CSV table of C-alpha atoms in Angstrom, one decimal:
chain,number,residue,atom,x,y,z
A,133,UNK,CA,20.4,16.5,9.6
A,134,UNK,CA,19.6,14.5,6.6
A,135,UNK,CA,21.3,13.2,4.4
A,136,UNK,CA,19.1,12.7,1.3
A,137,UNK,CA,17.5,15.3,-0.4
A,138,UNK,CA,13.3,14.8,-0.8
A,139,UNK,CA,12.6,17.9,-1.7
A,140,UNK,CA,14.4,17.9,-5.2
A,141,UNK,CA,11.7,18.4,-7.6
A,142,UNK,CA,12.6,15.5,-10.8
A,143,UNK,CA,10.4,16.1,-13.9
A,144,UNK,CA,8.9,12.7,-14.5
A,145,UNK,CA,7.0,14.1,-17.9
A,146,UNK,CA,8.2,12.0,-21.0
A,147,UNK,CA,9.1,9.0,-18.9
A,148,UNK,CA,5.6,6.5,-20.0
A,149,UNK,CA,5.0,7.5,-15.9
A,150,UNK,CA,1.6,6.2,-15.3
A,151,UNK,CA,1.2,8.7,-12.6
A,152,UNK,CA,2.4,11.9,-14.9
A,153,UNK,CA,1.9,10.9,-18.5
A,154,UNK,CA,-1.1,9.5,-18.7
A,155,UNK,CA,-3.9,11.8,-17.1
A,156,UNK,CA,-3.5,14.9,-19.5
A,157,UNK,CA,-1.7,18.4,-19.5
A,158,UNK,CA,-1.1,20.6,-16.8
A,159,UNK,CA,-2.9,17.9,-14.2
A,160,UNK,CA,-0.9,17.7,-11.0
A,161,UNK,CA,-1.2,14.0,-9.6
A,162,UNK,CA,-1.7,13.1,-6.6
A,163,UNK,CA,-3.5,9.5,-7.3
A,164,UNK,CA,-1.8,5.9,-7.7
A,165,UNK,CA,0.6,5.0,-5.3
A,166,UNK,CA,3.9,6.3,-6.7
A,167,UNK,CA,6.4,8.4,-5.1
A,168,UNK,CA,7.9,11.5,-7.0
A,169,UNK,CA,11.2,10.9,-4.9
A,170,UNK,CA,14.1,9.9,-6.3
A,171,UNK,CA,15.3,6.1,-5.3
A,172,UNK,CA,18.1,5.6,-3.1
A,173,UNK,CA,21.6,5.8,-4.3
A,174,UNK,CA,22.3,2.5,-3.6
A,175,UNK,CA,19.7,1.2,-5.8
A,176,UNK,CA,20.5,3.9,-9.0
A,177,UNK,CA,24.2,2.5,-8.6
A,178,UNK,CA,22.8,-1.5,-8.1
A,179,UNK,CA,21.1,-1.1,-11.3
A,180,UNK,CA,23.2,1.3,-13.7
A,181,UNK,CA,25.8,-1.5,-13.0
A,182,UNK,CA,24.0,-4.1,-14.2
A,183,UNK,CA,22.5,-2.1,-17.5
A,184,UNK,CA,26.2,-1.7,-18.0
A,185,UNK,CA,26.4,-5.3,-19.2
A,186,UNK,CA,24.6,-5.1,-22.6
A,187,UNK,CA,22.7,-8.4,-22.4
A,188,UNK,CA,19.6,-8.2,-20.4
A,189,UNK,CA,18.5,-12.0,-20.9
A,190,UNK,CA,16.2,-14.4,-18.8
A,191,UNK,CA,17.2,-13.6,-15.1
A,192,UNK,CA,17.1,-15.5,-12.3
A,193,UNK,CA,16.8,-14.9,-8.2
A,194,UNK,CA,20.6,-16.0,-6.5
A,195,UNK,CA,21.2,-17.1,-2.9
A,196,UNK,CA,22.0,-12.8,-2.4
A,197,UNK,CA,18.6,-12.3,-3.4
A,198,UNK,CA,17.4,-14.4,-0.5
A,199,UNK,CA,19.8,-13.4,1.9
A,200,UNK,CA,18.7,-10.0,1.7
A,201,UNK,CA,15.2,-11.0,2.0
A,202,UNK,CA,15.5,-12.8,4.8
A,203,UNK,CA,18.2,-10.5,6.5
A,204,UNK,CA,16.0,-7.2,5.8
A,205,UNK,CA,12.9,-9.1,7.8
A,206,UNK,CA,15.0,-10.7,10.8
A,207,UNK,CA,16.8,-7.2,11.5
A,208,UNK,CA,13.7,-4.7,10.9
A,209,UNK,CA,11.1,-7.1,11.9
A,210,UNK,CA,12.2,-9.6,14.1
A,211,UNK,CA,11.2,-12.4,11.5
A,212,UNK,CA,12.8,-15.4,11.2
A,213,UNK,CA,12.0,-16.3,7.4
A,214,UNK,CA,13.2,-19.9,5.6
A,215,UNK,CA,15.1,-19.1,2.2
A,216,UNK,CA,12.7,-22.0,1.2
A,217,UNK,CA,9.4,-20.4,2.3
A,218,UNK,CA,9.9,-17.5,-0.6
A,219,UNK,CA,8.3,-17.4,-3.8
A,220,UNK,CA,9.0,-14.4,-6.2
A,221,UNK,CA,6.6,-13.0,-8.9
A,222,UNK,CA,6.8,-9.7,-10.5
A,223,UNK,CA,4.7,-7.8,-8.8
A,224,UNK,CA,2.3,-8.3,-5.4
A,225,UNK,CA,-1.2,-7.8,-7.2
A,226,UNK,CA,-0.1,-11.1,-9.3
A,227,UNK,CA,1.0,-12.6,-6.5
A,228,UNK,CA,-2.6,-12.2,-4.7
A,229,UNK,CA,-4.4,-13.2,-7.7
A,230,UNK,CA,-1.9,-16.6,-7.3
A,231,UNK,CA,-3.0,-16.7,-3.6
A,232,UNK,CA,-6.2,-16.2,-4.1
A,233,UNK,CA,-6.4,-18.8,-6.9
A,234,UNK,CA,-4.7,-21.7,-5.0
A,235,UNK,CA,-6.2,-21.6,-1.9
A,236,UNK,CA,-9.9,-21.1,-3.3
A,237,UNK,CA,-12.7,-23.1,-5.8
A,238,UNK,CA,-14.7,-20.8,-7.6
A,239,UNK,CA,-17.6,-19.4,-5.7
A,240,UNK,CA,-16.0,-19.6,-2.4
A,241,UNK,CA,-16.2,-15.7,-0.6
A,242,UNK,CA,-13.1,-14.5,0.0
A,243,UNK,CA,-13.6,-11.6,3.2
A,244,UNK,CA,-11.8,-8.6,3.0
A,245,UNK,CA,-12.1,-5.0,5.4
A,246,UNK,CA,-13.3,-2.1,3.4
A,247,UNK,CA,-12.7,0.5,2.1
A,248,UNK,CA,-9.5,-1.5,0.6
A,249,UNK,CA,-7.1,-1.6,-2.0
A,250,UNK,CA,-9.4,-1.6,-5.4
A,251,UNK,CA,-7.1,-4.6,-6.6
A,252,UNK,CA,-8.7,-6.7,-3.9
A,253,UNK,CA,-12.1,-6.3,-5.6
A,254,UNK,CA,-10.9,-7.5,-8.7
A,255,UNK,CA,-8.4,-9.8,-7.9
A,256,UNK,CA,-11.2,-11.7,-6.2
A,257,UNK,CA,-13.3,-11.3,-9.2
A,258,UNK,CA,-11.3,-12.4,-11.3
A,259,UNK,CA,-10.3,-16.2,-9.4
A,260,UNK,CA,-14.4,-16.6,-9.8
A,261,UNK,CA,-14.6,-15.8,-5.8
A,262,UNK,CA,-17.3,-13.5,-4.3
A,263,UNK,CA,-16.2,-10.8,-1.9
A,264,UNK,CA,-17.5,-10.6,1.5
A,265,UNK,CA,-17.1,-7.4,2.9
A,266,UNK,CA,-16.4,-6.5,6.5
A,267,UNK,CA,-16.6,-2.9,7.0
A,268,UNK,CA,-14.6,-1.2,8.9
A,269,UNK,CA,-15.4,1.2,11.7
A,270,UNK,CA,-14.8,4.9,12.2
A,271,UNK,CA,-13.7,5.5,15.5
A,272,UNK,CA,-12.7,9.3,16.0
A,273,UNK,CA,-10.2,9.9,13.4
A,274,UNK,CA,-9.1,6.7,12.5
A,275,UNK,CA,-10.6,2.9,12.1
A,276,UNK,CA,-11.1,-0.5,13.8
A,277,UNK,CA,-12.0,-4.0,12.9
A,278,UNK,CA,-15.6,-5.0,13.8
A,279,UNK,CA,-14.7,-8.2,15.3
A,280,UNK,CA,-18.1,-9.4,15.4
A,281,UNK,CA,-19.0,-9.0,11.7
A,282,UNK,CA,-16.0,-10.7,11.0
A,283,UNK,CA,-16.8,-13.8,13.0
A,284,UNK,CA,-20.2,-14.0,11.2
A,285,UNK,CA,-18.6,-13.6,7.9
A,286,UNK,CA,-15.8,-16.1,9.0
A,287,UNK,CA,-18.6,-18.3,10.3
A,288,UNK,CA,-20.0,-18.5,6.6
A,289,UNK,CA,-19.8,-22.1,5.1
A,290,UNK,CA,-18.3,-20.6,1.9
A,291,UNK,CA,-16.2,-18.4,3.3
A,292,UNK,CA,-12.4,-19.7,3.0
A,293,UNK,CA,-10.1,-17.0,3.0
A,294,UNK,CA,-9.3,-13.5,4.6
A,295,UNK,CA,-7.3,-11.0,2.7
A,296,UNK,CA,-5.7,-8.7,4.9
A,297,UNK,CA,-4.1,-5.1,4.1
A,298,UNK,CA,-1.1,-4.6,6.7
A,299,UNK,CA,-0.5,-1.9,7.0
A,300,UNK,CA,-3.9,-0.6,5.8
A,301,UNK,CA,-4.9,1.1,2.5
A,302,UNK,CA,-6.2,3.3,2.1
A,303,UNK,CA,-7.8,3.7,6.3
A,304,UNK,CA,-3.6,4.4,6.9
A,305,UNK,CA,-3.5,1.7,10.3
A,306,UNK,CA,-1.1,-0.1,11.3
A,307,UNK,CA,-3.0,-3.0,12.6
A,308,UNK,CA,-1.3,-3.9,16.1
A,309,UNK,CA,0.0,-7.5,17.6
A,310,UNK,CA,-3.2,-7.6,19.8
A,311,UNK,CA,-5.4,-6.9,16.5
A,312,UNK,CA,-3.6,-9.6,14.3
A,313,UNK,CA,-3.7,-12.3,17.1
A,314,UNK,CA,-7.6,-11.8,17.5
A,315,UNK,CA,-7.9,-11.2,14.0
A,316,UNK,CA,-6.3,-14.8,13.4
A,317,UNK,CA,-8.2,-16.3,16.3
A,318,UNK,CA,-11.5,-15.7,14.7
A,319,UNK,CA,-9.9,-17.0,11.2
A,320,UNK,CA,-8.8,-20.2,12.9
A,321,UNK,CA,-11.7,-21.2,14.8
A,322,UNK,CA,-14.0,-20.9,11.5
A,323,UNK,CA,-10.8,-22.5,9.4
A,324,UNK,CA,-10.3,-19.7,7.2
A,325,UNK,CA,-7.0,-19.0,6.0
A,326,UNK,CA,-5.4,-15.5,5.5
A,327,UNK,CA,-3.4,-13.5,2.7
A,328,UNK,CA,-1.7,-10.3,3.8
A,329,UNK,CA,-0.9,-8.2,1.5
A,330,UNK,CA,2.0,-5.9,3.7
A,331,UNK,CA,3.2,-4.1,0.5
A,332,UNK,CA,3.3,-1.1,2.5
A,333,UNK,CA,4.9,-2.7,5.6
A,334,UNK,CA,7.9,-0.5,5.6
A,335,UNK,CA,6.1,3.2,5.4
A,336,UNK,CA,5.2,3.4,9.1
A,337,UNK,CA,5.2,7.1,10.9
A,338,UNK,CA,7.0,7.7,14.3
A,339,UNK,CA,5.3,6.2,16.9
A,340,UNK,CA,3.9,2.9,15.0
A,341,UNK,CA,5.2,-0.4,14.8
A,342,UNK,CA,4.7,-2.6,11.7
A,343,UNK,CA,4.6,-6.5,13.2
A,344,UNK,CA,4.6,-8.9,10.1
A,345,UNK,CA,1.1,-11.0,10.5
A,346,UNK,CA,3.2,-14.3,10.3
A,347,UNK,CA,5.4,-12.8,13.0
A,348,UNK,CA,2.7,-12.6,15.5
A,349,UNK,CA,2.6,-16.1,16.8
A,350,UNK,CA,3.4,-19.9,15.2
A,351,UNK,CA,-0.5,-20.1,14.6
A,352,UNK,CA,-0.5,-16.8,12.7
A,353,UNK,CA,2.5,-18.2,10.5
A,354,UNK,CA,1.2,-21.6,10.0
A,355,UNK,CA,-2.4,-20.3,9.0
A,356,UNK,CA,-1.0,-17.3,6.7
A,357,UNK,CA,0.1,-16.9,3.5
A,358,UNK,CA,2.6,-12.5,3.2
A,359,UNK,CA,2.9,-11.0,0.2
A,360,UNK,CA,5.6,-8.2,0.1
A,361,UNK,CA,7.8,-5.7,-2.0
A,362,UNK,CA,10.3,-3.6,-1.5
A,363,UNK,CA,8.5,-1.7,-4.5
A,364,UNK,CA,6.3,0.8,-2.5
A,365,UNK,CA,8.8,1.7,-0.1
A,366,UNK,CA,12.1,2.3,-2.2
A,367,UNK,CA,10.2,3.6,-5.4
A,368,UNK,CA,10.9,0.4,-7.4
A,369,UNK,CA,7.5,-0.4,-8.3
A,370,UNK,CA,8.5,-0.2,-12.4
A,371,UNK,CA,11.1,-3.0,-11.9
A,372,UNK,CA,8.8,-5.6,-10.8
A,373,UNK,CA,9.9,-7.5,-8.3
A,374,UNK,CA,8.0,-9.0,-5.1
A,375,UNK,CA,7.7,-12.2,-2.4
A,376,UNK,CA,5.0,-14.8,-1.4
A,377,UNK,CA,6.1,-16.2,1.6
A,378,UNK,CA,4.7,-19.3,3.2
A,379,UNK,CA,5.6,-21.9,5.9
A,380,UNK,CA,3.5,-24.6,4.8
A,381,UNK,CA,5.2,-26.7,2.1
A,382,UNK,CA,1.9,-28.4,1.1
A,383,UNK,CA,0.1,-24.7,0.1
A,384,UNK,CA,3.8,-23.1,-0.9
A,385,UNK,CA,3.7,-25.9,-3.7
A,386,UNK,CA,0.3,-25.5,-4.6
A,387,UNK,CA,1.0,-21.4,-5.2
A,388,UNK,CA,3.9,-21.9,-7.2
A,389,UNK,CA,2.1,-23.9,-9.3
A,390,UNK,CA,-0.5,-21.5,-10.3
A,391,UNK,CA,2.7,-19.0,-10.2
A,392,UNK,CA,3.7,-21.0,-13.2
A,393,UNK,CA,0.2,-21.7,-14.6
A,394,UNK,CA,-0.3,-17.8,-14.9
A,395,UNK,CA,3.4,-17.8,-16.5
A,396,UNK,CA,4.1,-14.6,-13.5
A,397,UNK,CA,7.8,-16.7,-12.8
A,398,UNK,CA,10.3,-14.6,-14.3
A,399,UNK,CA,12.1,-11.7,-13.4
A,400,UNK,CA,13.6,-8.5,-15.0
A,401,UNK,CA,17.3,-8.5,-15.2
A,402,UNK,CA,16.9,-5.7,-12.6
A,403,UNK,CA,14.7,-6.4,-9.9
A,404,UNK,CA,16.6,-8.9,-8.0
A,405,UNK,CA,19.9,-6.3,-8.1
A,406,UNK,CA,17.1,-3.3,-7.0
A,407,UNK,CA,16.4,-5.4,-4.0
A,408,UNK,CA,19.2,-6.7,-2.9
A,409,UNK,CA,20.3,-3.0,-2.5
A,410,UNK,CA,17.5,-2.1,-0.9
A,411,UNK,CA,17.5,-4.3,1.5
A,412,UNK,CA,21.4,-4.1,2.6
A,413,UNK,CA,21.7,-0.5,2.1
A,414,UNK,CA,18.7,0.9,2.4
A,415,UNK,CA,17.9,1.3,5.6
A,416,UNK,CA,19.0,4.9,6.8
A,417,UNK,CA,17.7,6.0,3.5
A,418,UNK,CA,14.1,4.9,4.7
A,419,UNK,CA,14.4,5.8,7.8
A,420,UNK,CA,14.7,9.7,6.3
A,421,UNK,CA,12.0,9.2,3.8
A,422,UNK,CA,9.4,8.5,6.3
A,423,UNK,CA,10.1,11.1,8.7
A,424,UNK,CA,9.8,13.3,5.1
A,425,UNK,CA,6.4,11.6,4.5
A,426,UNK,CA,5.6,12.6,8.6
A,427,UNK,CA,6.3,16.2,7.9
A,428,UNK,CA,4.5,16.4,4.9
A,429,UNK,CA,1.1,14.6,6.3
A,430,UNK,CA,1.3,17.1,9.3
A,431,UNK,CA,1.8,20.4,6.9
A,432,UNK,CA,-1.4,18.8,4.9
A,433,UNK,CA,-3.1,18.5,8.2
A,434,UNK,CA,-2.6,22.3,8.8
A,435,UNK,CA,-3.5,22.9,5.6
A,436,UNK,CA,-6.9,21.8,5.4
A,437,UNK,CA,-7.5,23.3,9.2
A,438,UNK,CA,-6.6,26.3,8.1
A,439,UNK,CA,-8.1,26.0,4.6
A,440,UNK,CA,-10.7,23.6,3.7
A,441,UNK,CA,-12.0,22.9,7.6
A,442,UNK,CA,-14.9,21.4,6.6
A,443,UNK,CA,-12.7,18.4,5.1
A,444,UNK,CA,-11.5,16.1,7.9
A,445,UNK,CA,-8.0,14.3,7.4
A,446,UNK,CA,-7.5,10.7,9.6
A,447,UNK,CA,-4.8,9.5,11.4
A,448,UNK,CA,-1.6,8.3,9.1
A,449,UNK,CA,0.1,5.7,11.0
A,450,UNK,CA,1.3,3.6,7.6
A,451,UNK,CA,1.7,4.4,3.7
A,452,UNK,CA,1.8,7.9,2.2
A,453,UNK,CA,-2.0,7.7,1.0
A,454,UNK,CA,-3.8,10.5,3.2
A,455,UNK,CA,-7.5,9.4,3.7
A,456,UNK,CA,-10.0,13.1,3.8
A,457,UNK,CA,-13.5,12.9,5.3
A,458,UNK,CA,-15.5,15.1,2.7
A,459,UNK,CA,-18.9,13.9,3.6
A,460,UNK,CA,-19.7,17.6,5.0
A,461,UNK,CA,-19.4,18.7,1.5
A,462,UNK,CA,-22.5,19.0,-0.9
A,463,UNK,CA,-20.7,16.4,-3.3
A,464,UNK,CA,-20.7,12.9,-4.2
A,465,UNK,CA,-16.5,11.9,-3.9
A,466,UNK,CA,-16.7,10.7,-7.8
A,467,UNK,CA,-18.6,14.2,-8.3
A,468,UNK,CA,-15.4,15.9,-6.1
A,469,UNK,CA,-12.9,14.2,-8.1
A,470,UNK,CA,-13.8,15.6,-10.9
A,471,UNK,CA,-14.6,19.2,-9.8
A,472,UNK,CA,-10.9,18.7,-8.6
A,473,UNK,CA,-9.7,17.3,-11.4
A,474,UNK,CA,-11.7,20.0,-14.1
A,475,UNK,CA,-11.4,23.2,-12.2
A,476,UNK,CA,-8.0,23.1,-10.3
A,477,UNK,CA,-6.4,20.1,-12.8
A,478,UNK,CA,-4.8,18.1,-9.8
A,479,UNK,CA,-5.7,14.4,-9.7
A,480,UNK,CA,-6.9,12.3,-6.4
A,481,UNK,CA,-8.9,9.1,-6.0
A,482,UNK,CA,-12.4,9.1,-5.1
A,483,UNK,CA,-13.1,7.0,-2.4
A,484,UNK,CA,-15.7,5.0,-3.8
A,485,UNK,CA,-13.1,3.1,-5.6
A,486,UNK,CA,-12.3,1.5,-2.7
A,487,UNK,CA,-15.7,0.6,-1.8
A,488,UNK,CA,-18.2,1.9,-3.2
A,489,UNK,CA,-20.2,2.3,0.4
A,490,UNK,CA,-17.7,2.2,2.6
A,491,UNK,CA,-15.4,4.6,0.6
A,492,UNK,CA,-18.7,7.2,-0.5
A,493,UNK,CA,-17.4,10.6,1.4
A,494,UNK,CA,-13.9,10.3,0.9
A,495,UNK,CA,-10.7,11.1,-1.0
A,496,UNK,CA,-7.4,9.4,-1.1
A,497,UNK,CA,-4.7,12.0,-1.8
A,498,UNK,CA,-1.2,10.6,-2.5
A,499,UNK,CA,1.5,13.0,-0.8
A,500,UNK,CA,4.9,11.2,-1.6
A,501,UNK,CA,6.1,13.9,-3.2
A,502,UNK,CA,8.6,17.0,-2.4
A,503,UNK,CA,6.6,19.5,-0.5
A,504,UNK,CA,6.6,22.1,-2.3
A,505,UNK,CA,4.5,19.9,-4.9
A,506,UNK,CA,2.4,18.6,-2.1
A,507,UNK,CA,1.5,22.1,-1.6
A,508,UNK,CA,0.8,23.4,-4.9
A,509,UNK,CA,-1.8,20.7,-5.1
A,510,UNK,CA,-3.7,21.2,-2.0
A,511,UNK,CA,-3.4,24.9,-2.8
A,512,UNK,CA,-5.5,24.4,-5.9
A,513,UNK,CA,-7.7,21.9,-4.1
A,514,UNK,CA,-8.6,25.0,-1.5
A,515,UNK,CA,-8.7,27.4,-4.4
A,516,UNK,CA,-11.9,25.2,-6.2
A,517,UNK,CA,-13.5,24.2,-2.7
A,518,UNK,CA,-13.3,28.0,-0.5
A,519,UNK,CA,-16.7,28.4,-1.7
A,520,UNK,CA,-17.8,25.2,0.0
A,521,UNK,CA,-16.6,26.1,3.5
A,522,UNK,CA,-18.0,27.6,6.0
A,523,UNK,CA,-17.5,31.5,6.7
A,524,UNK,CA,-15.5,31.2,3.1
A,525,UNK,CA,-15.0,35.2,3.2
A,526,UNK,CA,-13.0,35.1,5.9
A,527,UNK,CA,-10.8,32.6,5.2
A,528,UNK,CA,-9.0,33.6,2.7
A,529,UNK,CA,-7.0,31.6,0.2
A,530,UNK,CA,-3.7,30.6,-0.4
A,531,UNK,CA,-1.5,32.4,-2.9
């Protein structure tokens, strides 16, 4: 029985909601990673009690804040993290751009496995690095690394960094121990240091296993740099607040002085209260949410069998982004996007924006939300695309 209830439907219109009130009227959204779930008591209570005090002035992180940081990793993910290895910035995309920035020089390649988060592209840009992309390979209805092309690209003179999405977005793995240990392996014999990005660490379905990258061996801590929230998981993603977390004092000093160079060093009066709740009392609250997010992927599933066969969904084993196969389909995935988007006004990413080879023949759909939402939108997905599949007049189409 559970004991939080996912399938309340909150109107987020009129909120400045990135997701709702910025894409137009009568669009349902099912795009940028945002849940439509309510966050857990704990954390409504954390920080109505601290908007209660009517000064909200410069803020900073106390030894709680740590505590529950390093607590939250030791008991979920058997890591054992220093309070001194932790950085905080307001959010993990600023806190790649950091990485990025002190561990390169301009014009270094920075490797990454695509399709990826679109941030990666830019973040890379943007520190005057060139992206090297590994691409991932399809293997039945899900991915896996190409370890070969990684060693060649890890093997490049200019390449000095791997960053690493753990869990995976959008492919949805959960990369395994065996897979970060070889993954590292390659990185250490060509001296190539790694940022993982494990924003997403604690959305994993039943049956999969999130293991931290630095948590894989002493060589995988000493040669990695993890950048984490509690933002995706716990809905918090508004209140800024996020980790770097490295061993090595030498690089940890360099980062936090580009922390400060950027000026990304201070924190919300709310963040560091949203986290400490999260992470003390949190958990059973999480542990519901995903088995939500479980049920939901497998009604999608069903779904598209039943209605739009011609579109195959992968394998979700982390995040709630569900990645389609539409390349049986007569459209480009920028062309379906907006078909989607003009013709049955709901909202999901092309895949191209996540690669613009790699990701050609694909959506992202978001389906954090309560189902009956999740529904509505894949019902007017089927209602624009039942031309498109095959033996159309018999399938019918949902009311």
């Amino acid at each position: 029985m559970t004991k939080y209830d996912f399938d309340k439907e909150t109107n987020r219109l009129g909120t400045q909601s990135v997701k709702w009130d910025s894409i137009g009227e009568g669009v349902l959204p099912m795009w940028v990673a945002d849940m439509d779930f309510e966050v857990a008591p704990c954390i409504q209570r954390a920080v109505q009690e601290r908007a209660a005090h009517p000064i909200y002035g410069y803020t900073y992180t106390p030894k709680e804040y740590y505590d529950a940081v390093t607590g939250w990793f030791s008991r979920r993910h058997n890591w054992q993290i220093d309070r001194s290895w932790i950085l905080h910035t307001p959010g993990v995309v600023a806190a790649m751009s950091c990485a990025i920035k002190a561990m390169t020089l301009p014009g270094e390649k920075v490797i990454i496995l695509t399709p990826v988060y679109n941030c990666f592209f830019s973040s890379i840009r943007n520190c005057g690095c060139e992206t090297s992309e590994s691409p991932l390979v399809r293997q039945a209805d899900t991915y896996v690394i190409d370890y070969d092309d990684l060693e060649r690209r890890c093997a490049d003179e200019r390449a000095t960094t791997l960053l690493f999405c753990n869990p995976h977005n959008p492919a949805g793995r959960v990369w395994t121990r065996e897979e970060l240990l070889r993954v590292n392996e390659i990185c250490l014999r060509h001296h190539v240091r790694v940022i993982a990005d494990e924003i997403h660490c604690e959305l994993v379905m039943p049956g999969h296993e999130f293991t931290p990258f630095a948590a894989v061996s002493a060589e995988c801590q000493a040669n990695s740099v993890t950048l984490n929230s509690p933002s995706k998981a716990f809905n918090t993603a508004g209140l800024q607040m996020s980790n770097v977390i490295c061993s090595d004092e030498v690089l940890r000093r360099r980062i936090d002085r580009v922390i400060n160079i950027f000026e990304v060093c201070e924190v919300n009066p709310f963040g560091p209260s949203a986290l400490i709740a999260a992470y003390n009392e949190g958990e059973e609250w999480l542990d519901q949410l995903n088995q939500y997010l479980y049920d939901n992927y497998k009604a999608l599933k069903a779904f598209f069998q039943e209605y739009m066969p011609k579109i195959e969904i992968l394998r979700l084993e982390g995040t709630y982004l569900v990645w389609a196969d539409c390349s049986a389909l007569e459209f480009t995935s920028d062309e379906l996007e907006d078909l989607l988007m003009r013709e049955g006004k709901v909202y999901v990413n092309s895949g191209t924006l996540y690669g613009q080879r790699t990701g050609q023949g694909y959506l992202r759909i978001n389906i954090a939300c309560p189902r009956k939402r999740m529904m509505d939108g894949l019902t007017r997905m089927a209602r624009v695309l039942a031309p498109y599949m095959e033996d159309n007049c018999d399938l019918g189409c949902p009311a």
